[in-house]
Amino acid sequence: QKEVEQDPGPLSVPEGAIVSLNCTYSNSAFQYFMWYRQYSRKGPELLMYTYSSGNKEDGRFTAQVDKSSKYISLFIRDSQPSDSATYLCAIAGRGSARQLTFGSGTQLTVLP
Amino acid sequence: DGGITQSPKYLFRKEGQNVTLSCEQNLNHDAMYWYRQDPGQGLRLIYYSQIVNDFQKGDIAEGYSVSREKKESFPLTVTSAQKNPTAFYLCASSSGGTDTQYFGPGTRLTVL
């Protein structure tokens, strides 16, 4: 079993839809949770960072963490064609190495 | 303009050749990382360095080598021992004490 599992998609939605992207993880030592957005042939850019269970909102984006279920989600409200990208979840545990474990990514297309 | 630069953007290599990918950052970050990304897969860690003149192997270090002679530079050499080097290579950095990593634009390496 991979340490981080992510729905691979691809996911295609109409403009204005609410998008839900999800990851599960197996190691309860993971404490820090990130979502990155990666446009085609570009480097990933950080979207959201959280370390506690619950919701964190930033504009149209909401990151949700449920540590008891080892489940994290990213919601995108009022999705736009410019949101079309691959979304990667990344998880880190305690320790000095600061290593991230990445999900395989979900490819999202928002149709105008 | 602060950030991470990678060069070249595209690189072609003949079988049996070593090639070096450049990564430079002016964010004054202590830690730097190299990842490999294959189609439909997440990022896999090749090498990382937390301080100058020190680096550790990641999950897939075989066939790669690195150096960290300066804080701002972390070049990656793909050697002829790497059996399947065609991939998208990403460099990242983070400041001490945080898990958030910031990525460069990537180098796409193709073996001819």
mmCIF file of C-alpha atoms in Angstrom:
data_model
loop_
_atom_site.group_PDB
_atom_site.id
_atom_site.type_symbol
_atom_site.label_atom_id
_atom_site.label_comp_id
_atom_site.label_asym_id
_atom_site.label_seq_id
_atom_site.Cartn_x
_atom_site.Cartn_y
_atom_site.Cartn_z
ATOM 1 C CA GLN A 1 0.000 0.000 0.000
ATOM 2 C CA LYS A 2 1.327 3.438 -0.936
ATOM 3 C CA GLU A 3 1.770 5.891 1.914
ATOM 4 C CA VAL A 4 -0.381 8.429 0.069
ATOM 5 C CA GLU A 5 -3.187 7.495 -2.301
ATOM 6 C CA GLN A 6 -4.821 10.053 -4.561
ATOM 7 C CA ASP A 7 -7.725 9.672 -6.967
ATOM 8 C CA PRO A 8 -5.966 9.824 -10.345
ATOM 9 C CA GLY A 9 -8.804 11.218 -12.394
ATOM 10 C CA PRO A 10 -8.874 12.621 -14.954
ATOM 11 C CA LEU A 11 -11.723 14.793 -13.756
ATOM 12 C CA SER A 12 -13.719 16.998 -16.111
ATOM 13 C CA VAL A 13 -16.293 19.517 -14.836
ATOM 14 C CA PRO A 14 -18.256 22.445 -16.273
ATOM 15 C CA GLU A 15 -17.271 25.988 -15.369
ATOM 16 C CA GLY A 16 -18.789 27.076 -12.062
ATOM 17 C CA ALA A 17 -18.923 23.572 -10.596
ATOM 18 C CA ILE A 18 -17.647 22.664 -7.145
ATOM 19 C CA VAL A 19 -14.650 20.357 -7.397
ATOM 20 C CA SER A 20 -13.599 17.874 -4.723
ATOM 21 C CA LEU A 21 -10.106 16.392 -4.781
ATOM 22 C CA ASN A 22 -9.099 13.760 -2.258
ATOM 23 C CA CYS A 23 -6.150 11.903 -0.751
ATOM 24 C CA THR A 24 -5.827 9.231 1.900
ATOM 25 C CA TYR A 25 -2.705 8.401 3.841
ATOM 26 C CA SER A 26 -1.635 5.454 5.932
ATOM 27 C CA ASN A 27 0.903 6.805 8.453
ATOM 28 C CA SER A 28 -0.569 8.586 11.456
ATOM 29 C CA ALA A 29 2.802 10.270 12.025
ATOM 30 C CA PHE A 30 2.053 12.603 9.133
ATOM 31 C CA GLN A 31 1.273 16.003 10.581
ATOM 32 C CA TYR A 32 1.489 18.586 7.808
ATOM 33 C CA PHE A 33 -0.625 18.679 4.689
ATOM 34 C CA MET A 34 -0.200 20.613 1.471
ATOM 35 C CA TRP A 35 -1.880 20.957 -1.884
ATOM 36 C CA TYR A 36 0.095 21.936 -4.945
ATOM 37 C CA ARG A 37 -1.199 22.949 -8.383
ATOM 38 C CA GLN A 38 0.857 22.019 -11.422
ATOM 39 C CA TYR A 39 0.152 23.387 -14.867
ATOM 40 C CA SER A 40 1.312 21.349 -17.836
ATOM 41 C CA ARG A 41 5.105 21.309 -18.190
ATOM 42 C CA LYS A 42 5.573 23.626 -15.180
ATOM 43 C CA GLY A 43 6.780 23.216 -11.627
ATOM 44 C CA PRO A 44 4.210 22.706 -8.850
ATOM 45 C CA GLU A 45 3.080 25.798 -6.951
ATOM 46 C CA LEU A 46 1.867 25.742 -3.374
ATOM 47 C CA LEU A 47 -1.872 26.329 -2.962
ATOM 48 C CA MET A 48 -2.665 25.433 0.624
ATOM 49 C CA TYR A 49 -0.811 24.407 3.774
ATOM 50 C CA THR A 50 -2.411 23.124 6.952
ATOM 51 C CA TYR A 51 -1.390 21.121 9.981
ATOM 52 C CA SER A 52 -4.582 20.627 11.947
ATOM 53 C CA SER A 53 -7.841 18.798 11.469
ATOM 54 C CA GLY A 54 -10.652 20.952 10.153
ATOM 55 C CA ASN A 55 -11.054 23.391 7.324
ATOM 56 C CA LYS A 56 -8.822 26.147 5.997
ATOM 57 C CA GLU A 57 -10.190 28.548 3.443
ATOM 58 C CA ASP A 58 -8.386 30.780 0.958
ATOM 59 C CA GLY A 59 -10.597 32.454 -1.593
ATOM 60 C CA ARG A 60 -12.280 29.799 -3.712
ATOM 61 C CA PHE A 61 -10.133 27.043 -2.202
ATOM 62 C CA THR A 62 -10.849 25.079 0.983
ATOM 63 C CA ALA A 63 -8.501 22.458 2.406
ATOM 64 C CA GLN A 64 -10.037 19.912 4.744
ATOM 65 C CA VAL A 65 -8.149 17.499 6.981
ATOM 66 C CA ASP A 66 -9.603 14.588 8.949
ATOM 67 C CA LYS A 67 -6.751 13.038 10.903
ATOM 68 C CA SER A 68 -8.968 10.409 12.501
ATOM 69 C CA SER A 69 -9.821 9.042 9.044
ATOM 70 C CA LYS A 70 -6.441 9.916 7.509
ATOM 71 C CA TYR A 71 -8.244 11.767 4.754
ATOM 72 C CA ILE A 72 -7.576 15.151 3.180
ATOM 73 C CA SER A 73 -9.564 17.072 0.608
ATOM 74 C CA LEU A 74 -9.317 20.186 -1.515
ATOM 75 C CA PHE A 75 -12.530 21.894 -2.601
ATOM 76 C CA ILE A 76 -12.628 24.437 -5.394
ATOM 77 C CA ARG A 77 -15.750 26.603 -5.571
ATOM 78 C CA ASP A 78 -16.921 28.355 -8.736
ATOM 79 C CA SER A 79 -14.317 26.518 -10.779
ATOM 80 C CA GLN A 80 -12.772 28.370 -13.716
ATOM 81 C CA PRO A 81 -11.043 27.155 -16.890
ATOM 82 C CA SER A 82 -7.829 28.588 -15.421
ATOM 83 C CA ASP A 83 -8.107 25.984 -12.646
ATOM 84 C CA SER A 84 -7.416 23.269 -15.217
ATOM 85 C CA ALA A 85 -4.227 21.640 -13.953
ATOM 86 C CA THR A 86 -2.929 18.647 -12.043
ATOM 87 C CA TYR A 87 -3.415 18.861 -8.287
ATOM 88 C CA LEU A 88 -0.961 17.091 -5.999
ATOM 89 C CA CYS A 89 -1.424 16.419 -2.333
ATOM 90 C CA ALA A 90 1.770 16.353 -0.249
ATOM 91 C CA ILE A 91 2.182 15.216 3.310
ATOM 92 C CA ALA A 92 5.029 15.623 5.800
ATOM 93 C CA GLY A 93 5.807 14.053 9.149
ATOM 94 C CA ARG A 94 7.737 15.296 12.107
ATOM 95 C CA GLY A 95 11.492 15.225 11.821
ATOM 96 C CA SER A 96 14.440 17.218 10.630
ATOM 97 C CA ALA A 97 14.535 15.903 7.093
ATOM 98 C CA ARG A 98 11.411 17.810 6.063
ATOM 99 C CA GLN A 99 10.649 15.248 3.398
ATOM 100 C CA LEU A 100 7.348 15.349 1.590
ATOM 101 C CA THR A 101 5.421 12.346 0.343
ATOM 102 C CA PHE A 102 3.352 13.171 -2.735
ATOM 103 C CA GLY A 103 0.190 11.702 -4.140
ATOM 104 C CA SER A 104 0.201 10.768 -7.819
ATOM 105 C CA GLY A 105 -1.873 13.819 -8.773
ATOM 106 C CA THR A 106 -5.394 14.397 -10.105
ATOM 107 C CA GLN A 107 -5.719 15.972 -13.536
ATOM 108 C CA LEU A 108 -8.596 18.475 -13.592
ATOM 109 C CA THR A 109 -10.180 20.053 -16.657
ATOM 110 C CA VAL A 110 -12.761 22.817 -16.247
ATOM 111 C CA LEU A 111 -14.794 23.220 -19.412
ATOM 112 C CA PRO A 112 -15.984 26.724 -20.391
ATOM 113 C CA ASP B 1 12.970 38.663 -8.197
ATOM 114 C CA GLY B 2 13.256 35.823 -5.673
ATOM 115 C CA GLY B 3 12.846 32.245 -6.774
ATOM 116 C CA ILE B 4 14.297 29.032 -8.054
ATOM 117 C CA THR B 5 15.754 28.700 -11.524
ATOM 118 C CA GLN B 6 16.506 25.515 -13.391
ATOM 119 C CA SER B 7 18.415 25.144 -16.605
ATOM 120 C CA PRO B 8 18.180 24.060 -19.267
ATOM 121 C CA LYS B 9 14.422 23.783 -19.789
ATOM 122 C CA TYR B 10 14.876 20.935 -22.258
ATOM 123 C CA LEU B 11 17.846 18.584 -22.451
ATOM 124 C CA PHE B 12 18.613 15.780 -24.838
ATOM 125 C CA ARG B 13 21.160 13.126 -24.022
ATOM 126 C CA LYS B 14 22.629 10.265 -25.933
ATOM 127 C CA GLU B 15 22.816 6.920 -24.205
ATOM 128 C CA GLY B 16 26.034 6.533 -22.248
ATOM 129 C CA GLN B 17 26.484 10.240 -21.563
ATOM 130 C CA ASN B 18 26.426 12.000 -18.224
ATOM 131 C CA VAL B 19 24.480 15.255 -18.045
ATOM 132 C CA THR B 20 24.228 17.887 -15.328
ATOM 133 C CA LEU B 21 21.040 19.785 -14.487
ATOM 134 C CA SER B 22 21.405 23.164 -12.837
ATOM 135 C CA CYS B 23 19.349 24.456 -9.896
ATOM 136 C CA GLU B 24 19.882 27.870 -8.307
ATOM 137 C CA GLN B 25 17.848 29.653 -5.620
ATOM 138 C CA ASN B 26 18.073 33.172 -4.221
ATOM 139 C CA LEU B 27 15.555 32.609 -1.413
ATOM 140 C CA ASN B 28 18.305 32.034 1.179
ATOM 141 C CA HIS B 29 16.805 28.608 1.860
ATOM 142 C CA ASP B 30 18.886 26.050 3.711
ATOM 143 C CA ALA B 31 17.365 22.892 2.237
ATOM 144 C CA MET B 32 17.232 21.853 -1.400
ATOM 145 C CA TYR B 33 15.705 18.819 -3.104
ATOM 146 C CA TRP B 34 15.664 17.003 -6.422
ATOM 147 C CA TYR B 35 12.608 15.101 -7.617
ATOM 148 C CA ARG B 36 11.791 13.061 -10.658
ATOM 149 C CA GLN B 37 8.289 13.065 -12.165
ATOM 150 C CA ASP B 38 7.091 10.492 -14.682
ATOM 151 C CA PRO B 39 3.754 10.723 -16.550
ATOM 152 C CA GLY B 40 0.809 9.940 -14.297
ATOM 153 C CA GLN B 41 3.014 9.615 -11.238
ATOM 154 C CA GLY B 42 3.740 11.785 -8.288
ATOM 155 C CA LEU B 43 7.105 13.236 -7.424
ATOM 156 C CA ARG B 44 9.815 10.854 -6.277
ATOM 157 C CA LEU B 45 12.726 12.140 -4.207
ATOM 158 C CA ILE B 46 16.195 11.625 -5.671
ATOM 159 C CA TYR B 47 18.487 13.545 -3.294
ATOM 160 C CA TYR B 48 18.149 16.265 -0.698
ATOM 161 C CA SER B 49 20.515 18.574 1.142
ATOM 162 C CA GLN B 50 19.806 20.355 4.400
ATOM 163 C CA ILE B 51 23.082 22.282 4.623
ATOM 164 C CA VAL B 52 26.077 23.102 2.480
ATOM 165 C CA ASN B 53 28.522 20.232 1.895
ATOM 166 C CA ASP B 54 26.008 17.653 3.088
ATOM 167 C CA PHE B 55 23.358 15.663 1.204
ATOM 168 C CA GLN B 56 21.367 12.449 1.594
ATOM 169 C CA LYS B 57 19.928 9.897 -0.796
ATOM 170 C CA GLY B 58 16.220 9.880 -1.394
ATOM 171 C CA ASP B 59 14.068 7.010 -2.593
ATOM 172 C CA ILE B 60 15.557 6.675 -6.093
ATOM 173 C CA ALA B 61 19.191 7.863 -5.881
ATOM 174 C CA GLU B 62 20.743 5.105 -7.998
ATOM 175 C CA GLY B 63 22.288 6.504 -11.178
ATOM 176 C CA TYR B 64 22.304 10.096 -9.903
ATOM 177 C CA SER B 65 24.824 12.265 -8.072
ATOM 178 C CA VAL B 66 24.707 15.730 -6.510
ATOM 179 C CA SER B 67 26.924 18.323 -4.875
ATOM 180 C CA ARG B 68 26.194 21.231 -2.534
ATOM 181 C CA GLU B 69 29.237 23.482 -2.501
ATOM 182 C CA LYS B 70 27.207 26.695 -2.193
ATOM 183 C CA LYS B 71 23.990 27.414 -0.346
ATOM 184 C CA GLU B 72 22.256 28.693 -3.475
ATOM 185 C CA SER B 73 23.256 25.876 -5.849
ATOM 186 C CA PHE B 74 22.389 22.157 -5.982
ATOM 187 C CA PRO B 75 23.298 20.599 -9.347
ATOM 188 C CA LEU B 76 22.141 17.099 -10.270
ATOM 189 C CA THR B 77 24.165 14.797 -12.525
ATOM 190 C CA VAL B 78 22.329 12.039 -14.335
ATOM 191 C CA THR B 79 24.931 9.389 -15.000
ATOM 192 C CA SER B 80 25.040 6.675 -17.629
ATOM 193 C CA ALA B 81 24.209 4.220 -14.839
ATOM 194 C CA GLN B 82 20.638 5.546 -14.721
ATOM 195 C CA LYS B 83 18.783 3.041 -16.890
ATOM 196 C CA ASN B 84 15.671 5.058 -17.629
ATOM 197 C CA PRO B 85 16.535 8.751 -17.303
ATOM 198 C CA THR B 86 13.853 10.245 -19.553
ATOM 199 C CA ALA B 87 11.659 12.242 -17.165
ATOM 200 C CA PHE B 88 10.749 15.686 -15.847
ATOM 201 C CA TYR B 89 13.188 16.798 -13.139
ATOM 202 C CA LEU B 90 12.136 19.265 -10.464
ATOM 203 C CA CYS B 91 14.272 21.124 -7.961
ATOM 204 C CA ALA B 92 12.796 22.550 -4.755
ATOM 205 C CA SER B 93 13.954 24.422 -1.691
ATOM 206 C CA SER B 94 12.660 25.150 1.783
ATOM 207 C CA SER B 95 13.755 27.271 4.710
ATOM 208 C CA GLY B 96 14.911 25.668 7.925
ATOM 209 C CA GLY B 97 12.178 24.517 10.238
ATOM 210 C CA THR B 98 9.376 24.434 7.693
ATOM 211 C CA ASP B 99 7.902 21.713 5.526
ATOM 212 C CA THR B 100 6.753 23.910 2.688
ATOM 213 C CA GLN B 101 8.813 23.409 -0.441
ATOM 214 C CA TYR B 102 8.958 25.786 -3.371
ATOM 215 C CA PHE B 103 9.637 24.436 -6.816
ATOM 216 C CA GLY B 104 11.541 25.531 -9.869
ATOM 217 C CA PRO B 105 10.112 25.331 -13.395
ATOM 218 C CA GLY B 106 11.677 21.938 -14.143
ATOM 219 C CA THR B 107 13.974 20.392 -16.745
ATOM 220 C CA ARG B 108 12.660 17.861 -19.219
ATOM 221 C CA LEU B 109 15.360 15.309 -20.027
ATOM 222 C CA THR B 110 15.033 13.043 -23.044
ATOM 223 C CA VAL B 111 17.427 10.238 -23.871
ATOM 224 C CA LEU B 112 17.838 9.694 -27.593
#
